[in-house]
PDB file of C-alpha atoms in Angstrom:
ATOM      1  CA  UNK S   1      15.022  17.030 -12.343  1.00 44.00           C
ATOM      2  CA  UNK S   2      11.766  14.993 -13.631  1.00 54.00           C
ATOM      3  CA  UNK S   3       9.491  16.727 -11.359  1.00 54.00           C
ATOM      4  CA  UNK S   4       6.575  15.323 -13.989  1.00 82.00           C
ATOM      5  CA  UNK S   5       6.916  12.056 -12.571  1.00 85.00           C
ATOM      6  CA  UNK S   6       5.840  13.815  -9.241  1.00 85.00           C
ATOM      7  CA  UNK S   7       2.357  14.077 -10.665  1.00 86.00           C
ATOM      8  CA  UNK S   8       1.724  10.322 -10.604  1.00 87.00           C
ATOM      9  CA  UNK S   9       1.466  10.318  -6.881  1.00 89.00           C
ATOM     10  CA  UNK S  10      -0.714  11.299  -4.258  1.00 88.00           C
ATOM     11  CA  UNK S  11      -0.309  13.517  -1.366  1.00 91.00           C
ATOM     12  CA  UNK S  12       0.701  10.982   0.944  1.00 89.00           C
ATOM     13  CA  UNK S  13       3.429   9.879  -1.277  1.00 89.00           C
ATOM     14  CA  UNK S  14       4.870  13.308  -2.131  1.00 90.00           C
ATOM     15  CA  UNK S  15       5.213  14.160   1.457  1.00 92.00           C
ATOM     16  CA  UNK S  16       7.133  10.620   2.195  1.00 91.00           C
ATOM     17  CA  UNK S  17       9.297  11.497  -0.529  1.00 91.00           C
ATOM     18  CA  UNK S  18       9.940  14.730   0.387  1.00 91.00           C
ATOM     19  CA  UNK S  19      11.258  13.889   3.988  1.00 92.00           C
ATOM     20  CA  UNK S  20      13.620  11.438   2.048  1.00 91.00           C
ATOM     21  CA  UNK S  21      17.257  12.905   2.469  1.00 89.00           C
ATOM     22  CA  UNK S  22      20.156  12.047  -0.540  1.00 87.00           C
ATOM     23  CA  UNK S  23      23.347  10.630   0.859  1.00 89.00           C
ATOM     24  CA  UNK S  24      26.390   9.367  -0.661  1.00 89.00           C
ATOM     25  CA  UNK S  25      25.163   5.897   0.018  1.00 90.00           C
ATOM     26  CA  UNK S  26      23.562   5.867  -3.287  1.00 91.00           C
ATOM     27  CA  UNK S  27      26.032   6.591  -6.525  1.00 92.00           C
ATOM     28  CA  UNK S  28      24.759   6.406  -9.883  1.00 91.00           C
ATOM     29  CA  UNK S  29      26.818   5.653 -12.576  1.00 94.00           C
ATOM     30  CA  UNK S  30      26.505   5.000 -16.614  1.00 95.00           C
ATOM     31  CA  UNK S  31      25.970   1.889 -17.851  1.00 96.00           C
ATOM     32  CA  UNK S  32      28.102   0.636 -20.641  1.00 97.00           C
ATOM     33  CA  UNK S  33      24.937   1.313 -23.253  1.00 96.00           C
ATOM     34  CA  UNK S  34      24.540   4.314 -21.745  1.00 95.00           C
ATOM     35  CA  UNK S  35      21.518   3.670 -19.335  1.00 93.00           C
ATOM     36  CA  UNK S  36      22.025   4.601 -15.912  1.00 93.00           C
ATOM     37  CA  UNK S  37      22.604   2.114 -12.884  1.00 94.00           C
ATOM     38  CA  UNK S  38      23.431   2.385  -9.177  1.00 94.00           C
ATOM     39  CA  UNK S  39      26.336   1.144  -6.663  1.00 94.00           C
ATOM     40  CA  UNK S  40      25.024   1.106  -3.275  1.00 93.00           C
ATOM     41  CA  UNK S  41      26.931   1.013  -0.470  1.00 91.00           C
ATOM     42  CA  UNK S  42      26.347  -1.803   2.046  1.00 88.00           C
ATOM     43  CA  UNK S  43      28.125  -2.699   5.092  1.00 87.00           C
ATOM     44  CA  UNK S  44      31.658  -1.167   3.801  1.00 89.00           C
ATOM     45  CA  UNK S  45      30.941  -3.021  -0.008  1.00 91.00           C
ATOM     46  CA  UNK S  46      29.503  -1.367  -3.116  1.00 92.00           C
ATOM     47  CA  UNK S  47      26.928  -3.618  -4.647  1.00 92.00           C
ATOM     48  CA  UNK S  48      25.408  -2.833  -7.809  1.00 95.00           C
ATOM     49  CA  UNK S  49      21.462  -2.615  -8.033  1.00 93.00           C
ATOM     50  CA  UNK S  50      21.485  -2.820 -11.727  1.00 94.00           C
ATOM     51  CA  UNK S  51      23.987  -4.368 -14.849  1.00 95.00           C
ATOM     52  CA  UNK S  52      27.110  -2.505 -15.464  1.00 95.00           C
ATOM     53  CA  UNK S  53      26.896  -3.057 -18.668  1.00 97.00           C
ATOM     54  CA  UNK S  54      23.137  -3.408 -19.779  1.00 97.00           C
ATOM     55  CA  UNK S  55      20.187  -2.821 -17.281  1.00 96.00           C
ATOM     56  CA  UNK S  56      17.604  -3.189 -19.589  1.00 95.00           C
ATOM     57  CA  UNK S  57      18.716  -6.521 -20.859  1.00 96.00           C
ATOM     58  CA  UNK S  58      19.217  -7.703 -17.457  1.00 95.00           C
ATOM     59  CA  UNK S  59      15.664  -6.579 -16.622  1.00 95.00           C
ATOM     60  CA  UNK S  60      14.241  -8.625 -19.662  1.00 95.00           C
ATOM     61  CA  UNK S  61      16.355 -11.778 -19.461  1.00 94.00           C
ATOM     62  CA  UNK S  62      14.924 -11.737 -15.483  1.00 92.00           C
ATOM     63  CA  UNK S  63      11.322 -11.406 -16.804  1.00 93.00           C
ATOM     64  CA  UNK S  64      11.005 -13.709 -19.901  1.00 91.00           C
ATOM     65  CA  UNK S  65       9.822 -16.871 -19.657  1.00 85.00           C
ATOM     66  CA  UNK S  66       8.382 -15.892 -16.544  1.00 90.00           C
ATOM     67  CA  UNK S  67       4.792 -16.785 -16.177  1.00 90.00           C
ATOM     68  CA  UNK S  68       2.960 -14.439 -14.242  1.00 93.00           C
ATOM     69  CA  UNK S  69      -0.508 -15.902 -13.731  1.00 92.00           C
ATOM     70  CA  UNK S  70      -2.123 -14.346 -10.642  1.00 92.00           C
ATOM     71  CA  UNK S  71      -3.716 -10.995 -11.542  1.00 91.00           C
ATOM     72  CA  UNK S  72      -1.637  -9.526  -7.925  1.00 91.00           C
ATOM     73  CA  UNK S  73       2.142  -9.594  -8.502  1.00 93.00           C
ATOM     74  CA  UNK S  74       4.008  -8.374  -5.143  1.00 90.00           C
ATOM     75  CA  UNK S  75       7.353  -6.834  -6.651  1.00 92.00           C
ATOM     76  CA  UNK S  76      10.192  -6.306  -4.074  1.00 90.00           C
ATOM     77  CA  UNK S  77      12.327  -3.290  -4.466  1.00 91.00           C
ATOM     78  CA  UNK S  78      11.948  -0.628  -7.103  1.00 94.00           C
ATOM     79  CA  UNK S  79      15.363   0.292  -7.664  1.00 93.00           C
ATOM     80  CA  UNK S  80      15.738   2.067 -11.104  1.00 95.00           C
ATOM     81  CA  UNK S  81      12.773   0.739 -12.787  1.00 95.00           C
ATOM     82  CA  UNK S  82      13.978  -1.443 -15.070  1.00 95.00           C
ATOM     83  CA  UNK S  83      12.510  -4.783 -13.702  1.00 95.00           C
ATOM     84  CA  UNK S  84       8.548  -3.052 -13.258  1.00 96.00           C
ATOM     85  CA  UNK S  85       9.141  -1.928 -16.888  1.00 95.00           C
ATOM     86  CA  UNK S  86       9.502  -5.325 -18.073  1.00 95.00           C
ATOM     87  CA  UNK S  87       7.205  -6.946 -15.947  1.00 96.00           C
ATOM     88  CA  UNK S  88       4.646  -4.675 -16.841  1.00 96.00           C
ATOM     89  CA  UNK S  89       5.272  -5.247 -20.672  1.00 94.00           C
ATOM     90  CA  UNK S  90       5.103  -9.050 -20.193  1.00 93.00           C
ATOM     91  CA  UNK S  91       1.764  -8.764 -18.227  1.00 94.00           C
ATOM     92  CA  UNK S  92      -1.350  -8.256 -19.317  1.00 92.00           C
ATOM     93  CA  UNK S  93      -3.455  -4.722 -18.549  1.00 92.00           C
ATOM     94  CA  UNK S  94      -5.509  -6.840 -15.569  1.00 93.00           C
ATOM     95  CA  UNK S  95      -2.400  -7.170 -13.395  1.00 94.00           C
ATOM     96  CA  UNK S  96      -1.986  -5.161 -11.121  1.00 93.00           C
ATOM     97  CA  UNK S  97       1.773  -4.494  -9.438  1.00 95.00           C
ATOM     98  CA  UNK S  98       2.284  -3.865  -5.428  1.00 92.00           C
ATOM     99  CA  UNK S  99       6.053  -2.556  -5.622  1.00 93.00           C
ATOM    100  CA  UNK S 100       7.448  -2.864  -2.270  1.00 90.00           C
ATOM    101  CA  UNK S 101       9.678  -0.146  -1.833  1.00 91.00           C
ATOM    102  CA  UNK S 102      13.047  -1.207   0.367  1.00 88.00           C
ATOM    103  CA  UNK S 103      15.310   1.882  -0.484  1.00 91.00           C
ATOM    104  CA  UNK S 104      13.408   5.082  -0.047  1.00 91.00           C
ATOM    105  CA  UNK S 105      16.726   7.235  -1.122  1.00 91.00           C
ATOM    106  CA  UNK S 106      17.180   5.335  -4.647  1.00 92.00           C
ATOM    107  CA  UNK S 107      13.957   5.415  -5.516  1.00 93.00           C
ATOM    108  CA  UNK S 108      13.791   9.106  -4.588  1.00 92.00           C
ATOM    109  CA  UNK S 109      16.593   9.734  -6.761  1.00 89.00           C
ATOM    110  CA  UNK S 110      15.202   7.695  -9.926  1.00 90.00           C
ATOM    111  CA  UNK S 111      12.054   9.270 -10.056  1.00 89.00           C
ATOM    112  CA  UNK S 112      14.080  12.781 -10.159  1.00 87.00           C
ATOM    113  CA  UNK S 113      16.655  11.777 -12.618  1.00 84.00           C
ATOM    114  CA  UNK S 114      14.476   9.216 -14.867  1.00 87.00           C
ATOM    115  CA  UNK S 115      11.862   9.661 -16.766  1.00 86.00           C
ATOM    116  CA  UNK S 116       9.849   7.165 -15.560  1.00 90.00           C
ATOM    117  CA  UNK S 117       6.069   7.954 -17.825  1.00 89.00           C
ATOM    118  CA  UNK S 118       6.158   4.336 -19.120  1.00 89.00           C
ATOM    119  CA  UNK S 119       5.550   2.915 -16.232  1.00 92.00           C
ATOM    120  CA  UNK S 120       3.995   5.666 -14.164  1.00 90.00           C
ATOM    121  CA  UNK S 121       1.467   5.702 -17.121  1.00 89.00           C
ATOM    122  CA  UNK S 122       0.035   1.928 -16.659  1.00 89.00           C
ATOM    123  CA  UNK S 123      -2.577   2.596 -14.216  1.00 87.00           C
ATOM    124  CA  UNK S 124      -1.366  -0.778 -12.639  1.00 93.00           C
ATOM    125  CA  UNK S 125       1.047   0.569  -9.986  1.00 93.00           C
ATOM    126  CA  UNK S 126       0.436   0.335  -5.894  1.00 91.00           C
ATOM    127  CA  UNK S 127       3.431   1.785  -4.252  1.00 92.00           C
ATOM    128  CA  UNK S 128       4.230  -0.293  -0.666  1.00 89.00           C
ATOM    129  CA  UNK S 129       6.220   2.535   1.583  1.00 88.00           C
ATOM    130  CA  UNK S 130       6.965   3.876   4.571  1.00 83.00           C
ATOM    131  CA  UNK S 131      10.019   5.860   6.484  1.00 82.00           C
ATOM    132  CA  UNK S 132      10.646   3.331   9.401  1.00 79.00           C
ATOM    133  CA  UNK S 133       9.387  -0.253   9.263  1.00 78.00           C
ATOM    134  CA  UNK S 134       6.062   0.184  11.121  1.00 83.00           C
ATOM    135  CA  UNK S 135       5.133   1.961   8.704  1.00 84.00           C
ATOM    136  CA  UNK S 136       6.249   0.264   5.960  1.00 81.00           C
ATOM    137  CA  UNK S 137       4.293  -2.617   7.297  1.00 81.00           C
ATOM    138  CA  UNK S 138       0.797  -0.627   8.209  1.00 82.00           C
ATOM    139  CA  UNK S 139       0.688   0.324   4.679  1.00 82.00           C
ATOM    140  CA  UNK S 140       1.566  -3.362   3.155  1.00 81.00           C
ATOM    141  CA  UNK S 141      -1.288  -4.227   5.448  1.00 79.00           C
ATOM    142  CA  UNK S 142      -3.619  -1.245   3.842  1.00 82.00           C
ATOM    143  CA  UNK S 143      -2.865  -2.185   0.200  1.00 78.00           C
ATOM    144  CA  UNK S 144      -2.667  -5.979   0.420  1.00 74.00           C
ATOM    145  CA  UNK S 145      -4.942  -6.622   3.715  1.00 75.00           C
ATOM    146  CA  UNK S 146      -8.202  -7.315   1.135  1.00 74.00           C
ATOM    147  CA  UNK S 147      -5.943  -9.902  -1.324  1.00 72.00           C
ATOM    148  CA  UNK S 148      -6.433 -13.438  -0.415  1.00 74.00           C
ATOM    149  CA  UNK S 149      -2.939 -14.888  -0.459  1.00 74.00           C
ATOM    150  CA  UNK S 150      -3.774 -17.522  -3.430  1.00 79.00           C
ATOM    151  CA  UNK S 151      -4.393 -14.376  -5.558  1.00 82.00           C
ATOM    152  CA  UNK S 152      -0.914 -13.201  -5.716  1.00 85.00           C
ATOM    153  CA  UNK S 153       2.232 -14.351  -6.687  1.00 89.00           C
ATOM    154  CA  UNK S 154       5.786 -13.051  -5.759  1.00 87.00           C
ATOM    155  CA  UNK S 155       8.445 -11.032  -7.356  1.00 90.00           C
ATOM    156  CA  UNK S 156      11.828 -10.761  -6.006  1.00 86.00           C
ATOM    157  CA  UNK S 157      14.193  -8.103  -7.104  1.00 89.00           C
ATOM    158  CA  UNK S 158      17.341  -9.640  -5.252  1.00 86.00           C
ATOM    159  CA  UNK S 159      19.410  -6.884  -5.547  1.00 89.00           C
ATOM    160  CA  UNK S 160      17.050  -4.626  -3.867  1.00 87.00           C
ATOM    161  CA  UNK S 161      16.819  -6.819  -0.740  1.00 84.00           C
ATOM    162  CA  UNK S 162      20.801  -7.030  -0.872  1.00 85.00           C
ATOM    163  CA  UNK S 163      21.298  -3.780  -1.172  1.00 85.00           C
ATOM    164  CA  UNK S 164      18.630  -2.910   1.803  1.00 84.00           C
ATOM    165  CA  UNK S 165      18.896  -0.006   4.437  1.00 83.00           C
ATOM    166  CA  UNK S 166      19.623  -1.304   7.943  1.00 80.00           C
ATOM    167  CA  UNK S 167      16.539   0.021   9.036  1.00 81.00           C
ATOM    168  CA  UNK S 168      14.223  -2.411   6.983  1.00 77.00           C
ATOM    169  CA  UNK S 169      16.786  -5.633   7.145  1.00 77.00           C
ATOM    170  CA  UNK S 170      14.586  -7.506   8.923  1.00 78.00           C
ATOM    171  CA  UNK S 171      11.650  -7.159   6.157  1.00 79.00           C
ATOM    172  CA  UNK S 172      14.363  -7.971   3.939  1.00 74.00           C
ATOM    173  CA  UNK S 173      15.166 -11.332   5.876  1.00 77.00           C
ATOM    174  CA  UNK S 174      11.591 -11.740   5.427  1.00 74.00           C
ATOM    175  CA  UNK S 175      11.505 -11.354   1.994  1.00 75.00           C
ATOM    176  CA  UNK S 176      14.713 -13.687   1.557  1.00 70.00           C
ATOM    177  CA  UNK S 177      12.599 -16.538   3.589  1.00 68.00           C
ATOM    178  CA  UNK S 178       9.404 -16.200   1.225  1.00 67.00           C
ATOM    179  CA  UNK S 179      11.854 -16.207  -1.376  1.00 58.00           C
ATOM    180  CA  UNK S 180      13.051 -19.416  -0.631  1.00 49.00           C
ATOM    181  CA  UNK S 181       9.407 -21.134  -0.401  1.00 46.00           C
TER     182      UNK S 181
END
C-alpha cells in the first residue's frame, strides 16, 4: 500500500478518501509493458481506462503536440495518472492543473497501489472532489469560482467520463457537451 502518497493531501481529502469503499467494479490488470491499467465495469461492459498494451505511450501520444497555453488547465478524470504525468511534463512550472475527479474508487485505489511522487511532487495539483454530485460541484465552485473562464483551457480524459459512476453521469454529460465546443 503507498500510504506516502497519503501525505500529499489535506485533511479534507483524506477523510473523502477514506469513506471511499473498493468494489469489484474496478479491476486492475497488467499492461503488456508491465505498467498497470484498469477495466471498469459500466452498464454490464468492461471498458478499459488505460492501454492494454502501453499506458504510458498512450498518455504521451494524447499530450504531444498539444499546446497548452492558458496557465489553468481543467483535467477531467484522474484515472491512473498517466495523462497528469504527461501533461505536467509538457507544461511549464506556472500551470497549474484542476483534476476533476469522476471515479472516487479508482483513484482511491491508484494512489494505494502507485507510487504516484512524480506528480504529487509538482506543487501544481488542485484536486476537484466530492462523494455525491453536490458536492462535487460546491467544491469545483471553491477551486475554480475566482478563474475567469478565458484563463483556462480544457482537458478531457475520455475514458474517465466513459467509464463514469452513475451517480456523477450527468457531470459527465456535461463534460461530453463542453467537450464538443
Amino acid at each position: 500500500m503507498r500510504m506516502n502518497n497519503y501525505d500529499y493531501f489535506d485533511k479534507q481529502m483524506i477523510e473523502f478518501l477514506e469513506k471511499i469503499e473498493i468494489t469489484d467494479r474496478v479491476k486492475i490488470e497488467t499492461a503488456k509493458n508491465g505498467n498497470l491499467t484498469a477495466r471498469i465495469e459500466k452498464n454490464g461492459r468492461y471498458l478499459y481506462i488505460h492501454s492494454r498494451y502501453n499506458p504510458t505511450e498512450e498518455a504521451y501520444n494524447q499530450i504531444k503536440g498539444r499546446k497548452f497555453e492558458k496557465n489553468n488547465i481543467f483535467v477531467s478524470g484522474f484515472g491512473l495518472g498517466y495523462h497528469v504525468r504527461e501533461i505536467l511534463r509538457q507544461t511549464n512550472k506556472e500551470q497549474m492543473l484542476y483534476i476533476l475527479i469522476l471515479d472516487p474508487e479508482l483513484f482511491k485505489y491508484s494512489i494505494e497501489n502507485i507510487d504516484m511522487e512524480e506528480i504529487f511532487n509538482s506543487k501544481r495539483l488542485e484536486f476537484i472532489f466530492g462523494e455525491n454530485k453536490e458536492k462535487l460541484i460546491s467544491n469545483f465552485k471553491e477551486k475554480l469560482g475566482g478563474v475567469n473562464e478565458a484563463e483556462w483551457e480544457f482537458f478531457a480524459h475520455t475514458p474517465s467520463i466513459q467509464t463514469v459512476p452513475d451517480k456523477f453521469s450527468e457531470i459527465a454529460e456535461i463534460i461530453e457537451r463542453i467537450e464538443i465546443n
